[in-house]
Amino acid sequence: MHRSSFAPPPAHSPPLHHPVPQHVSTVPMMRSPPPPAPQQPQSASYGNPYQPAPAQGGSGTYAPGFGGFINDPTAQMGFQVGKTAMMAGQEYVEQNFNRYVSISALKHYFNVSNSYVLSKLALVLFPWRHKPWSRQQTRLTSTSTGPDGQISQQQYSLMFLPPRDDLNSPDMYIPVMALVTYILLSAMLAGFRGEFHPELLGSITTTAIAVIVFEIICLKLAMYILSINNDSQLLDLVAYSGYKFVGIIVTLVASEVLTPGRGTGGWVGWTMFAYTFLANAFFLLRSLKYVLLPDSTSDASMRAGSMHTVARSQRNRRTQFLFLYAYIIQFIFMWVLSREGPSGLASKTGGAASL
Amino acid sequence: MLFLGSLFYVSVLLINAIAVLSEDRFLARINLSSTTYDPSFGSGDATSVKAKIINLIASVRTLMRIPLIIVNTLIIVYELVLG
């Protein structure tokens, strides 16, 4: 195929065909078919950056087809170099990526089951009767037994159970799905009102993501100022800040179904909003407790007795912040996000109409 | 992108606001300067809120000075040309 397309071409071929027989006479087996000669300038232009010799060899064995080209040792070497370079690059990217977001940690957050998702959704929407809020930890004992059967080394590492096994564990599945659903639902509701623009998707997405980013920054700053050092919490915080989308989605859907076209501004919308906000705040209050108030009892006992009062006042401050975060900051953000739906635009257009 | 862009502006302006605070004219007067901060006896805890805030302001002032110059220049040029 390739040869037939290469050989006949323009007017080059006749003059270039002439040298070929001469070469055949000198090097009979290597260059028997004519095409290599027209290939020569091309492969030379490729090969020149390297060395002339491999280009020669490459062009010589190129004739039988691409299989010969691949079997060429220099090409093999090139492949090897390329492969290792790509592997190294991939490794580098992975390493640098892992520094910020570790893949294994992310996998841990997506390790969910159907029953977990259902009960977690129920928990987010109805957290009042749930009793144990602490996350379960498994003591991961990695014992390396020696050859004589006795335990030579024992390492304890506390591991939180994955969401599949522990209802109180934060996951990323529900927040991600809720975020996507929220974006699509808002766009769809705007479509019902005939106000859909493609840009709406982008603006809703940026608003939602900006809210999450802002919340994380607030929390991180507070954790710095209140000197709460608890590592590996960033993804937990992202997950917890994503749960509010569930409540917002319920609010939007309920207000659209019960009072179609009125948005979340009616009494149904406000009631649903108040309920989901309170439920979400209660849920966050309970589940962020272990993030923001990490085992202060052991802290206090570890420190000297003179520091006890400091620890207590600090604990008080942390509790106040937790309350502030769960109720006031969440209220603002949930209001912003659920206003994003029908009522905001409706009131905006209403305002425009009245103006 | 519009919203995230304004979010970026807001954060740059906030960091600017921290960076322009004068060390000896303003921060020392309200006891937030790291040079004059003298923890009184008994409350000299490195984890107190005030110590943390002082530390934060001092580190932002020292660390972000040169990046802020660059970023501000870029934003000014961008606003002049395309704003």
XYZ file of C-alpha atoms in Angstrom:
438
model
C 0.000 0.000 0.000
C 2.554 2.513 1.123
C 4.996 1.537 -1.484
C 2.524 1.882 -4.278
C 1.748 5.332 -3.037
C 5.382 6.172 -2.664
C 6.949 4.677 -5.711
C 4.918 6.108 -8.568
C 4.878 9.675 -7.260
C 5.897 12.736 -9.031
C 8.667 13.250 -11.471
C 11.307 12.400 -8.949
C 11.117 8.731 -9.403
C 12.632 8.275 -12.852
C 15.885 10.110 -12.139
C 16.142 8.534 -8.736
C 15.513 5.115 -10.118
C 18.691 5.262 -12.062
C 21.159 4.941 -9.253
C 19.312 1.992 -7.842
C 20.504 -0.647 -10.291
C 24.034 0.411 -9.657
C 23.552 -0.072 -5.967
C 21.960 -3.396 -6.606
C 25.040 -4.508 -8.384
C 27.214 -3.552 -5.461
C 24.957 -4.527 -2.620
C 22.709 -7.129 -4.152
C 20.559 -8.323 -1.260
C 20.160 -5.210 0.782
C 18.569 -2.896 -1.701
C 16.878 -5.058 -4.196
C 13.596 -3.169 -4.454
C 13.694 0.256 -6.017
C 11.736 2.262 -3.433
C 14.551 2.700 -0.899
C 16.216 5.172 -3.192
C 13.325 7.634 -3.162
C 13.125 6.999 0.555
C 16.719 7.896 1.020
C 16.447 11.680 1.159
C 13.448 11.416 3.436
C 15.009 9.051 5.899
C 18.171 11.060 5.785
C 16.231 14.151 6.719
C 14.817 12.209 9.652
C 17.993 10.471 10.551
C 20.424 13.307 10.277
C 19.809 14.559 13.802
C 21.185 11.257 15.023
C 23.955 9.793 12.955
C 24.303 8.994 9.302
C 25.080 5.345 9.935
C 21.802 4.303 11.597
C 19.900 6.186 8.948
C 21.632 4.159 6.320
C 20.862 0.926 8.034
C 17.317 1.992 8.692
C 16.702 2.853 5.098
C 18.242 -0.409 4.011
C 15.989 -2.566 6.100
C 13.065 -0.306 5.650
C 12.355 -1.828 2.321
C 10.711 -5.074 3.415
C 8.065 -3.055 5.233
C 7.342 -1.737 8.649
C 8.080 -5.026 10.322
C 11.675 -4.713 9.248
C 11.788 -1.206 10.532
C 10.548 -2.300 13.933
C 13.036 -5.139 14.098
C 15.868 -2.769 13.456
C 18.071 -2.655 16.569
C 18.479 1.093 16.532
C 14.744 1.530 16.281
C 14.413 -0.941 19.117
C 16.748 1.140 21.157
C 14.790 4.226 20.275
C 11.624 2.538 21.383
C 13.239 1.485 24.613
C 14.493 4.987 25.279
C 11.107 6.447 24.492
C 9.364 3.933 26.674
C 11.605 4.520 29.644
C 11.340 8.259 29.163
C 7.591 8.028 29.120
C 7.569 5.781 32.163
C 9.814 8.199 33.978
C 7.600 11.079 32.983
C 4.510 9.225 34.120
C 6.150 8.366 37.393
C 7.165 11.958 37.860
C 3.664 13.185 37.186
C 2.227 10.587 39.493
C 4.630 11.478 42.237
C 3.911 15.139 41.964
C 0.230 14.445 41.745
C 0.390 12.176 44.738
C 1.940 14.917 46.766
C -1.271 16.884 46.580
C -3.958 14.294 46.016
C -2.987 10.758 46.612
C -4.698 8.293 44.354
C -4.963 5.605 46.980
C -6.575 8.025 49.394
C -9.064 9.003 46.722
C -9.832 5.360 46.074
C -10.522 4.969 49.752
C -13.140 7.699 49.514
C -14.914 6.077 46.606
C -15.110 2.677 48.188
C -18.854 2.732 48.712
C -21.716 0.301 48.455
C -25.359 0.770 47.571
C -26.553 0.315 51.110
C -23.968 2.801 52.332
C -25.094 5.441 49.856
C -28.737 4.986 50.729
C -28.214 5.080 54.461
C -25.827 8.008 54.171
C -28.365 9.985 52.181
C -30.960 9.169 54.804
C -28.494 10.243 57.471
C -27.769 13.572 55.806
C -31.461 14.304 55.482
C -32.497 12.939 58.863
C -29.590 13.044 61.279
C -31.589 13.503 64.469
C -31.854 9.912 65.639
C -28.428 8.689 64.657
C -26.440 7.648 67.668
C -22.771 6.765 67.360
C -21.059 9.485 65.346
C -17.476 8.490 65.813
C -15.681 6.860 62.979
C -14.590 3.328 63.459
C -10.962 2.609 63.365
C -9.326 -0.655 62.702
C -6.057 -1.420 64.241
C -4.061 -2.490 61.288
C -1.473 -4.820 62.722
C 1.167 -5.524 60.221
C 3.100 -8.242 61.962
C 6.154 -9.536 60.342
C 6.820 -12.917 61.813
C 10.301 -14.196 61.728
C 11.225 -17.528 60.245
C 11.202 -19.194 63.654
C 7.555 -18.315 64.109
C 7.919 -15.606 66.729
C 6.764 -12.108 66.092
C 9.796 -10.057 65.381
C 8.137 -6.777 64.652
C 4.690 -5.450 65.208
C 3.428 -2.210 63.819
C 0.175 -0.695 64.808
C -1.336 1.804 62.493
C -4.793 3.153 63.029
C -6.792 3.125 59.853
C -10.245 4.499 59.356
C -12.569 2.001 57.838
C -13.634 2.733 54.260
C -17.143 4.107 53.724
C -18.330 0.686 52.672
C -17.960 -0.593 56.195
C -18.534 2.513 58.235
C -21.564 4.754 57.931
C -19.846 7.663 59.662
C -16.923 7.754 57.343
C -16.915 10.572 54.782
C -16.998 9.566 51.168
C -16.525 11.465 47.948
C -19.104 9.629 45.908
C -22.146 11.405 47.293
C -20.624 14.904 47.150
C -19.407 14.491 43.585
C -22.687 13.055 42.376
C -24.636 15.672 44.283
C -22.539 18.433 42.776
C -23.121 17.188 39.245
C -26.809 16.655 39.950
C -27.084 20.121 41.395
C -25.532 21.698 38.335
C -27.744 19.773 35.924
C -30.843 20.270 38.042
C -30.361 24.014 38.246
C -29.864 24.179 34.506
C -32.971 22.050 33.983
C -35.081 24.221 36.262
C -33.881 27.247 34.369
C -34.919 25.426 31.211
C -38.432 24.911 32.606
C -38.663 28.634 33.036
C -37.283 29.106 29.559
C -34.187 30.898 30.748
C -31.578 28.379 29.802
C -28.321 29.551 28.315
C -25.314 27.349 27.828
C -23.322 29.766 29.967
C -25.615 28.971 32.839
C -23.921 25.607 33.249
C -20.558 27.264 33.571
C -21.663 29.938 35.959
C -23.453 27.456 38.216
C -20.423 25.205 38.227
C -18.047 27.994 39.102
C -20.325 29.214 41.855
C -20.585 25.764 43.381
C -16.866 25.095 43.151
C -16.012 28.531 44.468
C -18.251 27.909 47.460
C -16.423 24.679 48.207
C -13.016 26.298 47.780
C -13.988 29.208 49.987
C -15.231 26.865 52.679
C -12.032 24.874 52.597
C -9.985 28.044 52.884
C -12.083 29.203 55.831
C -11.704 25.866 57.562
C -7.985 25.668 56.905
C -7.429 29.175 58.200
C -9.450 28.417 61.296
C -7.566 25.204 61.813
C -4.324 27.133 61.600
C -5.394 29.862 63.967
C -6.914 27.475 66.459
C -3.834 25.291 66.028
C -5.710 22.153 65.235
C -3.161 19.929 63.664
C -4.803 16.924 62.248
C -3.238 15.622 59.118
C -4.813 14.109 56.032
C -7.990 16.022 56.589
C -8.258 18.025 53.415
C -10.245 15.446 51.490
C -12.461 14.882 54.498
C -13.248 18.563 54.555
C -13.974 18.604 50.845
C -16.305 15.668 51.311
C -18.113 17.237 54.232
C -18.582 20.505 52.439
C -20.082 18.602 49.529
C -22.867 17.012 51.542
C -24.856 20.206 51.600
C -25.674 19.733 47.935
C -27.953 16.874 48.897
C -30.094 19.189 50.980
C -30.064 21.832 48.286
C -31.160 19.346 45.661
C -34.033 18.206 47.874
C -35.054 21.794 48.425
C -34.994 22.608 44.731
C -36.902 19.499 43.717
C -39.520 19.803 46.434
C -40.214 23.447 45.755
C -40.408 22.793 42.032
C -42.760 19.847 42.449
C -45.049 21.336 45.078
C -45.167 24.886 43.809
C -44.184 24.639 40.166
C -42.764 27.765 38.646
C -42.600 29.630 41.926
C -39.053 28.701 42.779
C -37.693 28.374 46.289
C -39.091 31.733 47.287
C -42.478 30.401 48.378
C -43.305 29.030 51.807
C -42.677 25.475 50.639
C -39.230 26.413 49.478
C -38.391 28.207 52.670
C -39.686 25.383 54.853
C -37.734 22.803 52.934
C -34.685 25.016 53.010
C -34.951 25.514 56.764
C -35.341 21.801 57.360
C -32.495 20.711 55.114
C -30.279 23.457 56.464
C -30.910 22.393 60.056
C -30.365 18.749 59.184
C -27.150 19.498 57.334
C -25.873 21.730 60.122
C -26.602 19.079 62.720
C -24.915 16.481 60.573
C -21.818 18.642 60.144
C -21.755 19.551 63.821
C -21.689 15.922 64.777
C -19.345 14.613 62.156
C -16.849 17.462 62.117
C -16.447 17.041 65.829
C -13.687 14.537 65.430
C -11.903 16.764 62.928
C -11.984 19.979 64.867
C -11.973 18.577 68.367
C -9.500 15.764 68.091
C -9.445 13.822 71.331
C -8.768 16.665 73.653
C -8.979 14.349 76.630
C -5.826 12.564 75.665
C -4.317 15.910 74.784
C -4.993 17.253 78.217
C -3.701 14.206 79.962
C -0.613 14.210 77.820
C 0.206 17.745 78.709
C 1.141 18.864 82.159
C -1.548 19.872 84.579
C -0.687 23.535 84.292
C -1.671 23.518 80.655
C -5.035 22.121 81.457
C -6.779 25.472 81.542
C -5.239 26.476 78.246
C -6.476 23.309 76.661
C -9.899 23.883 78.056
C -10.152 27.443 76.791
C -8.879 26.306 73.448
C -11.452 23.590 73.370
C -14.110 26.137 74.111
C -12.929 28.284 71.262
C -12.900 25.340 68.929
C -16.403 24.394 69.903
C -17.553 27.927 69.242
C -15.932 27.871 65.857
C -17.506 24.542 65.061
C -20.911 25.945 65.906
C -20.237 29.063 63.877
C -19.119 27.015 60.925
C -21.923 24.502 61.011
C -24.726 26.991 61.453
C -23.782 30.416 60.155
C -21.292 29.804 57.378
C -23.312 26.877 56.115
C -26.453 28.972 56.194
C -24.885 31.620 54.002
C -23.550 29.152 51.504
C -26.675 27.025 51.322
C -28.738 30.133 50.848
C -26.492 31.322 48.063
C -26.617 27.961 46.358
C -30.337 27.352 46.634
C -31.065 30.924 45.623
C -29.100 30.093 42.504
C -32.107 28.051 41.476
C -35.502 29.329 40.488
C -36.175 32.060 43.004
C -33.046 34.071 42.369
C -33.528 34.367 38.679
C -37.263 34.710 39.064
C -36.854 37.563 41.505
C -34.209 39.044 39.281
C -36.468 38.995 36.275
C -39.319 40.176 38.469
C -37.143 43.039 39.633
C -36.221 43.808 36.067
C -39.867 43.739 35.074
C -40.857 46.015 37.931
C -38.042 48.322 37.066
C -14.099 31.704 34.464
C -15.485 35.083 35.287
C -16.414 34.142 38.816
C -13.183 32.340 39.580
C -11.325 35.310 38.164
C -13.028 37.655 40.587
C -12.351 35.185 43.379
C -8.701 35.385 42.430
C -8.869 39.177 42.501
C -10.436 39.081 45.932
C -7.740 36.842 47.325
C -4.966 38.942 45.785
C -6.482 42.100 47.218
C -6.818 40.512 50.657
C -3.197 39.417 50.620
C -2.271 42.930 49.496
C -4.190 44.285 52.436
C -2.156 42.172 54.808
C 1.098 43.010 53.089
C 0.736 46.777 53.218
C 0.239 46.910 56.974
C 3.042 48.985 58.377
C 5.125 47.172 60.918
C 6.043 50.011 63.260
C 3.292 52.504 62.594
C 0.284 50.255 62.772
C 1.024 46.737 63.884
C 3.163 47.757 66.816
C 0.473 50.087 68.052
C -2.120 47.350 68.278
C 0.369 44.804 69.568
C 0.306 42.651 66.495
C 3.875 43.161 65.457
C 6.170 40.198 65.663
C 9.088 42.320 66.776
C 7.393 43.899 69.736
C 5.189 40.995 70.629
C 6.120 40.118 74.138
C 4.045 37.348 75.590
C 3.285 38.021 79.179
C 4.053 35.436 81.751
C 1.642 32.556 81.866
C 0.026 33.217 78.538
C 3.172 32.786 76.527
C 1.866 29.895 74.564
C 2.878 29.469 70.987
C -0.532 28.057 70.194
C -2.589 31.015 71.314
C -4.781 32.696 68.775
C -2.911 35.980 68.991
C 0.467 34.362 68.474
C -0.892 32.531 65.501
C -2.300 35.674 63.926
C 0.943 37.539 64.501
C 2.869 34.716 62.973
C 0.534 34.616 60.002
C 0.792 38.360 59.349
C 4.564 38.341 59.681
C 4.979 35.397 57.353
C 2.615 36.826 54.759
C 4.479 40.120 54.883
C 7.850 38.515 54.390
C 6.947 35.679 52.070
C 4.453 37.260 49.721
C 6.174 40.566 49.109
C 7.985 39.743 45.887
C 5.309 37.470 44.389
C 2.765 40.175 45.111
C 4.787 42.739 43.215
C 4.814 40.480 40.178
C 1.172 39.480 40.406
C 0.011 43.042 40.946
C 2.013 44.251 37.991
C 0.540 41.543 35.813
C -2.991 42.358 36.909
C -2.467 46.075 36.339
C -1.100 45.476 32.867
C -3.954 43.098 32.100
C -6.548 45.558 33.303
C -4.951 48.398 31.342
C -4.769 46.441 28.147
C -7.901 44.307 28.212
C -10.002 45.567 31.119
